[in-house]
Amino acid sequence: MLANKTALVTGSTSGIGLGIAKALARQGANIVLNGFGDAEGPKAEIAALGAKVAYHGADMSKPAEIEAMMAFAASTFGQVDILVNNAGIQHVARVEDFPVERWDAVIAINLSSAFHASRLALPAMLKSNWGRIINVASVHGLVGSAEKSAYVAAKHGIVGLTKVTALENATTGVTCNAICPGWVLTPLVQKQVDAKAAAQGISNADATRQLLGEKEPSTQFTTPEELGELAVFFCSPAGNNVRGVAWNMDGGWAAQ
């Protein structure tokens, strides 16, 4: 379905981003990966699906590096047809205790990077009259949780940016939508599970059940594979007139 299309997925060397990249690769898209840590393993996973793959290690807190990444993607594959803004970090603290530098980092990577990548991708998408911008927000783009001020603010901002981007391009072949996951078992979430287990002196399994039970009525994690399939839907002909939605896959979290 996505043969001859190119998808750039930020924060895609593991977790949600890699799951989405693999789902798009299965549909024939060329893939540009981005993220920290080992890139060779994820590149090999994408290549094993028969897709062409490249990697750029841009620091998503730095606009100049984002510009270099977008230029690299265009020079490698022609243009970015599908942009998945997924890069994200987390820090947990009360507002009065929140380190200013951590606030700035969370906003830069979780929100501002999506703006910079989108503004750079849109001209080519509009010229070809086809494009998909998929912003990975969070259920925290729809509701709040204590001690997550920067993350919640950034994800609410992503939902707002999604709506504006969709509206500005509503009469074109370019769409913009947001995915709002609940708990997804990624390295980021595993750290929270481990911390809860250590703090309370309980097993990892008990910490997992407690974590899910607090917020997610289904008491099960959403998977990167499920999120990837939703991204594929947004890229399909069935998604042509899906514009500006914040689609939660959260096991009923926001329904409460």
Coordinates of N, CA and C in Angstrom, one line a residue:
M1 N 0.8 -1.2 0.0 CA 0.0 0.0 0.0 C 0.8 1.3 0.0
L2 N 2.0 1.2 0.7 CA 2.8 2.4 0.8 C 4.1 2.3 0.0
A3 N 4.1 1.5 -1.1 CA 5.3 1.4 -1.9 C 5.6 2.8 -2.5
N4 N 6.9 3.1 -2.6 CA 7.4 4.4 -3.1 C 7.1 5.6 -2.2
K5 N 6.5 5.3 -1.0 CA 6.4 6.4 0.0 C 7.5 6.3 1.0
T6 N 7.9 7.4 1.6 CA 8.9 7.4 2.6 C 8.4 7.9 4.0
A7 N 8.6 7.1 5.0 CA 8.2 7.5 6.4 C 9.4 7.8 7.3
L8 N 9.3 8.9 7.9 CA 10.3 9.3 8.9 C 9.7 9.2 10.3
V9 N 10.2 8.4 11.1 CA 9.7 8.2 12.5 C 10.7 8.6 13.5
T10 N 10.4 9.6 14.3 CA 11.4 10.1 15.3 C 11.3 9.2 16.5
G11 N 12.3 9.1 17.2 CA 12.4 8.3 18.4 C 12.0 6.8 18.1
S12 N 12.7 6.3 17.1 CA 12.2 5.0 16.6 C 13.2 3.8 16.7
T13 N 14.2 4.0 17.6 CA 15.1 2.9 17.8 C 14.6 1.9 18.8
S14 N 13.5 2.1 19.4 CA 12.9 1.2 20.3 C 11.4 1.5 20.5
G15 N 10.7 0.7 21.2 CA 9.4 1.0 21.7 C 8.3 1.3 20.7
I16 N 7.5 2.4 21.0 CA 6.4 2.7 20.1 C 6.9 3.1 18.7
G17 N 7.9 3.9 18.7 CA 8.4 4.4 17.4 C 8.9 3.2 16.5
L18 N 9.6 2.3 17.0 CA 10.0 1.1 16.2 C 8.8 0.3 15.8
G19 N 7.8 0.1 16.7 CA 6.6 -0.6 16.3 C 5.9 0.0 15.1
I20 N 5.8 1.3 15.1 CA 5.1 2.1 14.0 C 6.0 2.0 12.8
A21 N 7.3 2.1 12.9 CA 8.2 2.0 11.7 C 8.1 0.6 11.1
K22 N 8.0 -0.4 11.9 CA 7.9 -1.8 11.3 C 6.5 -2.0 10.6
A23 N 5.5 -1.4 11.2 CA 4.2 -1.6 10.6 C 4.1 -0.9 9.2
L24 N 4.8 0.3 9.1 CA 4.8 1.1 7.9 C 5.7 0.4 6.9
A25 N 6.8 -0.2 7.4 CA 7.7 -1.0 6.5 C 7.0 -2.2 5.9
R26 N 6.2 -2.9 6.6 CA 5.4 -4.0 6.1 C 4.5 -3.6 4.9
Q27 N 4.1 -2.3 4.9 CA 3.3 -1.9 3.8 C 4.1 -1.3 2.6
G28 N 5.4 -1.5 2.7 CA 6.3 -1.1 1.6 C 6.9 0.2 1.6
A29 N 6.8 1.0 2.7 CA 7.4 2.3 2.8 C 8.9 2.2 3.1
N30 N 9.6 3.2 2.5 CA 11.0 3.4 2.9 C 11.0 4.0 4.3
I31 N 11.9 3.7 5.1 CA 11.9 4.1 6.5 C 13.2 4.9 6.9
V32 N 13.0 6.0 7.5 CA 14.1 6.8 8.1 C 13.9 6.7 9.6
L33 N 14.8 6.0 10.3 CA 14.8 5.9 11.8 C 15.6 7.0 12.4
N34 N 15.2 7.3 13.6 CA 15.9 8.3 14.4 C 15.8 7.9 15.9
G35 N 16.8 8.2 16.7 CA 16.8 8.0 18.1 C 18.2 7.8 18.7
F36 N 18.2 7.6 20.0 CA 19.4 7.3 20.7 C 19.8 5.9 20.7
G37 N 21.0 5.5 21.2 CA 21.4 4.2 21.4 C 21.7 3.4 20.1
D38 N 21.6 2.1 20.2 CA 22.0 1.3 19.0 C 21.0 1.5 17.9
A39 N 21.5 1.7 16.7 CA 20.7 1.9 15.5 C 20.8 0.7 14.6
E40 N 21.9 -0.1 14.7 CA 22.1 -1.2 13.8 C 21.0 -2.3 13.9
G41 N 20.7 -2.6 15.2 CA 19.6 -3.6 15.5 C 18.3 -3.2 14.8
P42 N 17.8 -2.0 15.2 CA 16.5 -1.6 14.5 C 16.6 -1.6 13.0
K43 N 17.7 -1.1 12.5 CA 17.8 -1.0 11.0 C 17.7 -2.4 10.4
A44 N 18.3 -3.4 11.1 CA 18.3 -4.8 10.6 C 16.8 -5.3 10.7
E45 N 16.1 -5.0 11.7 CA 14.7 -5.4 11.8 C 13.9 -4.9 10.7
I46 N 14.1 -3.6 10.3 CA 13.3 -3.0 9.2 C 13.7 -3.6 7.9
A47 N 15.0 -3.8 7.7 CA 15.5 -4.4 6.5 C 15.0 -5.8 6.3
A48 N 14.8 -6.5 7.4 CA 14.3 -7.9 7.3 C 12.9 -8.0 6.8
L49 N 12.2 -6.9 6.8 CA 10.8 -6.8 6.3 C 10.8 -6.4 4.8
G50 N 12.0 -6.2 4.3 CA 12.0 -5.9 2.8 C 12.0 -4.5 2.5
A51 N 12.1 -3.6 3.5 CA 12.0 -2.2 3.3 C 13.4 -1.6 3.2
K52 N 13.5 -0.5 2.4 CA 14.8 0.3 2.5 C 14.8 1.1 3.7
V53 N 15.9 1.2 4.4 CA 16.0 1.9 5.7 C 17.3 2.7 5.8
A54 N 17.1 3.9 6.4 CA 18.2 4.8 6.7 C 18.1 5.3 8.2
Y55 N 19.1 5.8 8.7 CA 19.1 6.3 10.1 C 19.8 7.7 10.2
H56 N 19.2 8.5 11.0 CA 19.8 9.8 11.3 C 19.7 10.0 12.8
G57 N 20.8 10.4 13.5 CA 20.8 10.5 14.9 C 20.5 11.9 15.5
A58 N 19.7 12.7 14.8 CA 19.4 14.0 15.2 C 18.9 14.1 16.7
D59 N 19.5 15.0 17.4 CA 19.0 15.3 18.8 C 17.7 16.2 18.6
M60 N 16.6 15.6 19.0 CA 15.3 16.3 18.7 C 15.0 17.5 19.6
S61 N 15.9 17.9 20.4 CA 15.8 19.1 21.2 C 16.5 20.3 20.4
K62 N 17.1 20.0 19.3 CA 17.9 21.0 18.6 C 17.4 21.2 17.2
P63 N 16.8 22.4 16.9 CA 16.2 22.6 15.6 C 17.1 22.5 14.4
A64 N 18.4 22.8 14.6 CA 19.3 22.7 13.5 C 19.6 21.2 13.2
E65 N 19.6 20.4 14.2 CA 19.7 18.9 13.9 C 18.5 18.3 13.2
I66 N 17.3 18.8 13.6 CA 16.1 18.4 13.0 C 16.1 18.8 11.5
E67 N 16.6 20.0 11.2 CA 16.7 20.4 9.8 C 17.6 19.5 9.0
A68 N 18.7 19.2 9.7 CA 19.7 18.3 9.0 C 19.1 16.9 8.7
M69 N 18.3 16.4 9.7 CA 17.6 15.1 9.5 C 16.6 15.2 8.4
M70 N 15.8 16.2 8.3 CA 14.9 16.3 7.2 C 15.5 16.4 5.9
A71 N 16.6 17.2 5.8 CA 17.4 17.3 4.6 C 18.0 15.9 4.2
F72 N 18.5 15.2 5.2 CA 19.0 13.9 4.9 C 18.0 12.9 4.4
A73 N 16.8 12.9 5.0 CA 15.7 12.1 4.5 C 15.3 12.4 3.0
A74 N 15.3 13.7 2.7 CA 14.9 14.1 1.4 C 16.0 13.7 0.4
S75 N 17.2 13.8 0.8 CA 18.3 13.5 -0.2 C 18.5 12.0 -0.3
T76 N 18.1 11.2 0.7 CA 18.2 9.8 0.6 C 17.1 9.1 -0.2
F77 N 15.8 9.6 0.1 CA 14.7 8.9 -0.5 C 13.8 9.8 -1.4
G78 N 14.1 11.1 -1.5 CA 13.3 12.0 -2.4 C 12.5 13.0 -1.6
Q79 N 11.7 12.6 -0.7 CA 10.9 13.4 0.2 C 10.3 12.6 1.3
V80 N 9.9 13.3 2.4 CA 9.2 12.6 3.5 C 7.7 12.7 3.2
D81 N 7.0 11.5 3.0 CA 5.6 11.5 2.7 C 4.8 11.3 4.0
I82 N 5.4 10.6 4.9 CA 4.7 10.2 6.2 C 5.7 10.6 7.3
L83 N 5.3 11.5 8.1 CA 6.1 12.0 9.3 C 5.4 11.5 10.5
V84 N 6.1 10.7 11.3 CA 5.6 10.3 12.6 C 6.4 11.0 13.7
N85 N 5.8 11.9 14.4 CA 6.4 12.7 15.5 C 6.2 11.9 16.8
N86 N 7.2 11.1 17.1 CA 7.1 10.2 18.3 C 8.1 10.4 19.4
A87 N 9.2 11.1 19.1 CA 10.2 11.3 20.1 C 9.7 11.9 21.4
G88 N 10.1 11.3 22.6 CA 9.6 11.8 23.8 C 10.4 11.4 25.0
I89 N 10.4 12.2 26.0 CA 11.1 11.9 27.3 C 10.1 12.2 28.4
Q90 N 10.5 11.8 29.6 CA 9.6 12.0 30.8 C 10.4 12.4 32.0
H91 N 9.8 13.2 32.8 CA 10.4 13.5 34.2 C 9.2 13.7 35.1
V92 N 9.3 13.1 36.3 CA 8.2 13.2 37.3 C 8.6 14.0 38.5
A93 N 7.8 15.0 38.8 CA 8.1 15.8 40.0 C 6.9 16.8 40.2
R94 N 6.7 17.2 41.4 CA 5.7 18.2 41.6 C 6.1 19.5 41.0
V95 N 5.1 20.4 40.7 CA 5.4 21.6 40.0 C 6.5 22.4 40.7
E96 N 6.4 22.6 42.0 CA 7.3 23.4 42.7 C 8.7 22.8 42.8
D97 N 8.8 21.5 42.6 CA 10.1 20.9 42.6 C 10.6 20.5 41.3
F98 N 9.9 20.9 40.2 CA 10.3 20.4 38.9 C 11.5 21.2 38.4
P99 N 12.6 20.5 38.1 CA 13.8 21.2 37.6 C 13.6 22.0 36.3
V100 N 13.9 23.2 36.3 CA 13.7 24.1 35.1 C 14.3 23.5 33.8
E101 N 15.5 22.9 33.9 CA 16.1 22.4 32.8 C 15.4 21.1 32.2
R102 N 14.8 20.4 33.2 CA 14.0 19.2 32.7 C 12.7 19.6 32.1
W103 N 12.1 20.7 32.6 CA 10.9 21.2 31.9 C 11.2 21.6 30.5
D104 N 12.3 22.4 30.3 CA 12.7 22.8 29.0 C 13.0 21.7 28.1
A105 N 13.6 20.6 28.6 CA 14.0 19.5 27.7 C 12.7 18.7 27.3
V106 N 11.8 18.5 28.2 CA 10.5 17.8 27.9 C 9.7 18.6 26.8
I107 N 9.6 19.9 27.0 CA 8.8 20.7 26.1 C 9.5 20.7 24.7
A108 N 10.9 20.8 24.7 CA 11.6 20.8 23.4 C 11.5 19.5 22.7
I109 N 11.6 18.4 23.3 CA 11.6 17.1 22.6 C 10.2 16.6 22.4
N110 N 9.3 16.8 23.3 CA 7.9 16.2 23.2 C 7.0 17.1 22.4
L111 N 7.3 18.4 22.3 CA 6.4 19.3 21.6 C 7.0 20.1 20.5
S112 N 8.1 20.8 20.8 CA 8.7 21.7 19.8 C 9.3 20.9 18.6
S113 N 9.8 19.7 18.9 CA 10.4 18.9 17.8 C 9.3 18.6 16.8
A114 N 8.1 18.3 17.2 CA 7.0 18.0 16.3 C 6.7 19.2 15.4
F115 N 6.7 20.4 16.0 CA 6.5 21.6 15.2 C 7.6 21.8 14.1
H116 N 8.8 21.6 14.5 CA 9.9 21.8 13.6 C 9.9 20.8 12.5
A117 N 9.7 19.5 12.8 CA 9.7 18.5 11.8 C 8.5 18.7 10.8
S118 N 7.3 19.1 11.4 CA 6.1 19.3 10.5 C 6.3 20.5 9.6
R119 N 6.8 21.6 10.1 CA 7.0 22.8 9.2 C 7.9 22.5 8.1
L120 N 8.9 21.6 8.3 CA 9.9 21.2 7.3 C 9.3 20.2 6.3
A121 N 8.4 19.3 6.7 CA 7.8 18.3 5.9 C 6.7 18.8 5.0
L122 N 6.0 19.8 5.5 CA 4.7 20.2 4.8 C 4.9 20.7 3.4
P123 N 5.9 21.5 3.1 CA 6.0 22.0 1.7 C 6.0 20.9 0.6
A124 N 6.8 19.9 0.8 CA 6.9 18.8 -0.2 C 5.6 18.0 -0.2
M125 N 5.0 17.8 1.0 CA 3.7 17.1 1.0 C 2.6 17.8 0.2
L126 N 2.6 19.2 0.4 CA 1.6 20.0 -0.2 C 1.8 20.0 -1.7
K127 N 3.1 20.0 -2.1 CA 3.4 20.1 -3.6 C 2.9 18.8 -4.3
S128 N 3.1 17.7 -3.6 CA 2.6 16.4 -4.2 C 1.2 16.1 -3.9
N129 N 0.5 16.9 -3.0 CA -0.9 16.8 -2.6 C -1.2 15.5 -1.9
W130 N -0.2 15.0 -1.2 CA -0.4 13.8 -0.4 C 0.6 13.8 0.7
G131 N 0.1 13.6 1.9 CA 1.0 13.5 3.1 C 0.3 13.1 4.3
R132 N 1.0 12.5 5.2 CA 0.4 12.1 6.5 C 1.4 12.5 7.6
I133 N 0.8 13.4 8.5 CA 1.6 13.7 9.7 C 0.8 13.0 10.9
I134 N 1.5 12.2 11.6 CA 1.0 11.4 12.7 C 1.7 11.8 14.0
N135 N 1.1 12.5 14.9 CA 1.7 12.9 16.1 C 1.4 11.9 17.2
V136 N 2.4 11.3 17.8 CA 2.2 10.4 18.9 C 2.1 11.2 20.2
A137 N 0.8 11.4 20.6 CA 0.6 12.2 21.8 C 0.5 11.2 23.0
S138 N -0.5 11.1 23.7 CA -0.7 10.3 24.9 C -2.1 10.5 25.4
V139 N -2.6 9.5 26.2 CA -3.8 9.8 26.9 C -3.6 11.1 27.8
H140 N -2.3 11.4 28.1 CA -2.0 12.6 28.8 C -2.2 13.9 28.0
G141 N -2.5 13.7 26.7 CA -2.9 14.8 25.9 C -4.4 15.1 26.1
L142 N -5.1 14.2 26.8 CA -6.5 14.4 27.0 C -6.9 14.6 28.5
V143 N -6.1 14.0 29.4 CA -6.3 14.1 30.8 C -5.0 14.4 31.5
G144 N -5.1 14.7 32.8 CA -3.9 15.0 33.5 C -3.5 13.9 34.5
S145 N -2.3 13.9 35.0 CA -1.9 13.1 36.2 C -0.9 13.9 37.0
A146 N -1.0 13.7 38.3 CA -0.1 14.5 39.2 C 1.4 14.2 38.9
E147 N 2.2 15.2 39.1 CA 3.6 15.1 39.0 C 4.2 14.9 37.6
K148 N 3.3 15.2 36.6 CA 3.7 15.1 35.2 C 3.4 16.3 34.4
S149 N 3.7 17.5 35.1 CA 3.3 18.8 34.5 C 3.9 19.0 33.1
A150 N 5.2 18.8 32.9 CA 5.8 19.1 31.6 C 5.2 18.1 30.5
Y151 N 5.2 16.8 30.9 CA 4.7 15.8 29.9 C 3.2 16.1 29.5
V152 N 2.4 16.4 30.5 CA 1.0 16.6 30.2 C 0.8 17.9 29.4
A153 N 1.6 18.9 29.8 CA 1.5 20.2 29.0 C 1.9 20.0 27.6
A154 N 3.0 19.2 27.4 CA 3.5 19.0 26.0 C 2.5 18.1 25.2
K155 N 2.0 17.1 25.8 CA 1.1 16.2 25.1 C -0.3 16.9 24.8
H156 N -0.8 17.8 25.7 CA -1.9 18.6 25.4 C -1.6 19.6 24.2
G157 N -0.3 20.1 24.2 CA 0.1 20.9 23.1 C 0.2 20.2 21.8
I158 N 0.6 18.9 21.8 CA 0.6 18.1 20.6 C -0.8 17.9 20.0
V159 N -1.7 17.7 20.9 CA -3.1 17.6 20.4 C -3.6 18.9 19.8
G160 N -3.2 20.0 20.4 CA -3.6 21.3 19.8 C -2.9 21.5 18.5
L161 N -1.6 21.2 18.4 CA -0.9 21.4 17.2 C -1.4 20.5 16.1
T162 N -1.9 19.3 16.4 CA -2.5 18.4 15.5 C -3.8 19.0 14.9
K163 N -4.6 19.6 15.7 CA -5.8 20.2 15.2 C -5.6 21.3 14.2
V164 N -4.6 22.2 14.6 CA -4.3 23.3 13.8 C -3.7 22.9 12.5
T165 N -2.8 22.0 12.5 CA -2.1 21.5 11.3 C -3.2 20.8 10.4
A166 N -4.1 20.1 10.9 CA -5.2 19.5 10.1 C -6.1 20.5 9.5
L167 N -6.4 21.5 10.3 CA -7.3 22.6 9.8 C -6.7 23.4 8.6
E168 N -5.4 23.7 8.8 CA -4.7 24.5 7.8 C -4.6 23.8 6.5
N169 N -4.7 22.4 6.5 CA -4.5 21.7 5.3 C -5.7 20.9 4.9
A170 N -6.9 21.3 5.5 CA -8.1 20.5 5.3 C -8.6 20.3 3.9
T171 N -8.2 21.2 3.0 CA -8.7 21.1 1.6 C -7.7 20.4 0.7
T172 N -6.6 19.9 1.3 CA -5.6 19.2 0.5 C -5.5 17.7 0.8
G173 N -4.6 17.1 0.2 CA -4.4 15.6 0.4 C -3.5 15.3 1.6
V174 N -3.2 16.3 2.4 CA -2.3 16.2 3.6 C -3.2 16.1 4.8
T175 N -3.1 15.1 5.6 CA -3.8 15.0 6.9 C -2.9 15.0 8.1
C176 N -3.4 15.3 9.2 CA -2.7 15.3 10.5 C -3.6 14.8 11.6
N177 N -3.1 13.8 12.3 CA -3.9 13.2 13.3 C -2.9 12.8 14.5
A178 N -3.5 12.6 15.7 CA -2.7 12.2 16.8 C -3.2 10.8 17.3
I179 N -2.2 10.1 17.8 CA -2.5 8.8 18.5 C -2.2 9.1 20.0
C180 N -3.1 8.6 20.8 CA -3.0 8.9 22.3 C -3.0 7.6 23.1
P181 N -1.9 7.0 23.2 CA -1.8 5.7 23.9 C -2.0 5.9 25.4
G182 N -2.5 4.8 26.1 CA -2.4 4.7 27.5 C -1.1 4.1 27.9
W183 N -1.1 3.1 28.8 CA 0.2 2.5 29.1 C 0.6 1.5 28.0
V184 N 1.8 1.7 27.5 CA 2.5 0.9 26.6 C 3.8 0.4 27.2
L185 N 4.0 -0.9 27.1 CA 5.2 -1.4 27.8 C 6.5 -1.1 26.9
T186 N 7.0 0.1 27.1 CA 8.2 0.5 26.5 C 9.3 0.6 27.5
P187 N 10.6 0.9 27.1 CA 11.6 1.1 28.1 C 11.3 2.2 29.1
L188 N 10.6 3.3 28.6 CA 10.3 4.4 29.5 C 9.3 4.0 30.6
V189 N 8.3 3.2 30.2 CA 7.3 2.7 31.2 C 7.9 1.6 32.1
Q190 N 8.8 0.8 31.5 CA 9.4 -0.2 32.4 C 10.2 0.4 33.5
K191 N 10.8 1.5 33.3 CA 11.5 2.2 34.4 C 10.5 2.6 35.5
Q192 N 9.3 3.0 35.1 CA 8.3 3.4 36.1 C 7.9 2.2 36.9
V193 N 7.7 1.1 36.2 CA 7.3 -0.2 36.9 C 8.4 -0.6 37.9
D194 N 9.7 -0.6 37.4 CA 10.8 -0.9 38.3 C 10.9 0.0 39.5
A195 N 10.7 1.3 39.3 CA 10.7 2.2 40.4 C 9.6 2.0 41.4
K196 N 8.4 1.6 40.9 CA 7.3 1.4 41.8 C 7.6 0.1 42.6
A197 N 8.1 -0.9 42.0 CA 8.5 -2.2 42.7 C 9.5 -2.0 43.7
A198 N 10.5 -1.2 43.4 CA 11.6 -0.9 44.4 C 11.1 -0.1 45.5
A199 N 10.3 0.9 45.2 CA 9.9 1.8 46.3 C 8.9 1.1 47.3
Q200 N 8.2 0.2 46.8 CA 7.2 -0.5 47.7 C 7.6 -1.9 48.1
G201 N 8.8 -2.3 47.6 CA 9.3 -3.6 48.0 C 8.3 -4.8 47.5
I202 N 7.8 -4.6 46.3 CA 6.9 -5.6 45.7 C 7.5 -6.2 44.5
S203 N 6.9 -7.3 43.9 CA 7.4 -7.9 42.7 C 7.1 -7.0 41.5
N204 N 7.9 -7.3 40.5 CA 7.6 -6.5 39.2 C 6.2 -6.8 38.7
A205 N 5.8 -8.0 38.8 CA 4.4 -8.4 38.3 C 3.3 -7.6 39.1
D206 N 3.5 -7.6 40.5 CA 2.6 -6.8 41.3 C 2.6 -5.3 41.0
A207 N 3.8 -4.8 40.7 CA 3.9 -3.4 40.4 C 3.2 -3.1 39.1
T208 N 3.3 -4.0 38.1 CA 2.7 -3.9 36.8 C 1.2 -3.8 37.0
R209 N 0.6 -4.8 37.8 CA -0.8 -4.9 38.0 C -1.3 -3.6 38.7
Q210 N -0.5 -3.1 39.7 CA -0.9 -1.9 40.4 C -0.9 -0.7 39.5
L211 N 0.1 -0.6 38.6 CA 0.2 0.5 37.7 C -1.0 0.6 36.7
L212 N -1.3 -0.6 36.1 CA -2.4 -0.6 35.2 C -3.7 -0.4 35.9
G213 N -3.9 -1.0 37.1 CA -5.1 -0.9 37.8 C -5.5 0.5 38.2
E214 N -4.5 1.4 38.4 CA -4.8 2.7 38.9 C -5.5 3.5 37.8
K215 N -5.2 3.2 36.5 CA -5.7 4.1 35.4 C -6.4 3.4 34.3
E216 N -6.0 2.2 34.0 CA -6.4 1.6 32.7 C -7.4 0.4 33.0
P217 N -8.7 0.7 32.7 CA -9.8 -0.3 33.1 C -9.5 -1.7 32.5
S218 N -8.9 -1.8 31.3 CA -8.7 -3.0 30.7 C -7.6 -3.9 31.4
T219 N -6.8 -3.2 32.2 CA -5.7 -3.8 32.9 C -4.7 -4.5 32.0
Q220 N -4.6 -4.0 30.8 CA -3.6 -4.6 29.9 C -2.9 -3.5 29.1
F221 N -1.7 -3.7 28.8 CA -0.9 -2.7 28.0 C -1.4 -2.7 26.6
T222 N -1.4 -1.5 26.0 CA -1.5 -1.4 24.5 C -0.1 -1.8 24.0
T223 N -0.1 -2.4 22.8 CA 1.2 -2.8 22.2 C 1.7 -1.8 21.1
P224 N 3.0 -1.8 20.9 CA 3.5 -1.0 19.8 C 2.9 -1.5 18.5
E225 N 2.7 -2.8 18.4 CA 2.1 -3.3 17.1 C 0.7 -2.8 16.9
E226 N -0.1 -2.7 17.9 CA -1.4 -2.1 17.7 C -1.4 -0.7 17.3
L227 N -0.5 0.1 17.9 CA -0.3 1.5 17.5 C 0.2 1.6 16.1
G228 N 1.1 0.7 15.7 CA 1.5 0.7 14.3 C 0.4 0.5 13.3
E229 N -0.5 -0.4 13.7 CA -1.7 -0.7 12.8 C -2.6 0.5 12.7
L230 N -2.7 1.3 13.7 CA -3.5 2.5 13.7 C -2.8 3.5 12.7
A231 N -1.5 3.6 12.8 CA -0.8 4.5 11.9 C -1.0 4.1 10.5
V232 N -1.0 2.8 10.2 CA -1.2 2.3 8.9 C -2.6 2.7 8.4
F233 N -3.6 2.6 9.3 CA -5.0 3.0 8.9 C -5.0 4.5 8.5
F234 N -4.3 5.4 9.3 CA -4.3 6.8 9.0 C -3.7 7.0 7.6
C235 N -2.8 6.1 7.2 CA -2.1 6.3 5.9 C -2.9 5.6 4.7
S236 N -3.9 4.9 5.0 CA -4.7 4.2 4.0 C -5.7 5.1 3.4
P237 N -6.3 4.7 2.3 CA -7.4 5.4 1.7 C -8.6 5.7 2.6
A238 N -8.8 4.7 3.5 CA -9.9 4.9 4.5 C -9.6 6.1 5.4
G239 N -8.4 6.5 5.5 CA -8.0 7.6 6.4 C -8.0 9.0 5.7
N240 N -8.4 9.0 4.4 CA -8.3 10.2 3.6 C -9.0 11.4 4.3
N241 N -10.1 11.2 4.9 CA -10.9 12.3 5.5 C -10.9 12.3 7.0
V242 N -10.0 11.6 7.6 CA -9.8 11.6 9.1 C -8.8 12.7 9.3
R243 N -9.2 13.8 10.0 CA -8.4 15.0 10.1 C -8.6 15.6 11.5
G244 N -7.4 15.7 12.1 CA -7.4 16.5 13.4 C -7.9 15.7 14.6
V245 N -8.0 14.4 14.5 CA -8.5 13.6 15.6 C -7.4 13.3 16.6
A246 N -7.7 13.1 17.9 CA -6.9 12.6 18.9 C -7.4 11.2 19.3
W247 N -6.9 10.2 18.7 CA -7.4 8.8 18.8 C -6.8 8.1 20.0
N248 N -7.5 7.9 21.0 CA -7.0 7.2 22.2 C -7.1 5.7 22.1
M249 N -5.9 5.1 22.4 CA -5.9 3.6 22.5 C -5.4 3.4 23.9
D250 N -6.3 3.4 24.9 CA -5.9 3.5 26.3 C -6.7 2.6 27.2
G251 N -7.3 1.5 26.7 CA -8.0 0.6 27.5 C -9.1 1.2 28.4
G252 N -9.7 2.3 27.9 CA -10.8 2.9 28.6 C -10.4 4.0 29.6
W253 N -9.1 4.3 29.7 CA -8.6 5.3 30.6 C -9.4 6.6 30.6
A254 N -9.5 7.2 29.4 CA -10.2 8.5 29.2 C -11.7 8.4 29.3
A255 N -12.2 7.2 29.2 CA -13.7 7.1 29.3 C -14.2 7.2 30.7
Q256 N -13.4 7.1 31.7 CA -13.8 7.1 33.1 C -14.4 8.5 33.5

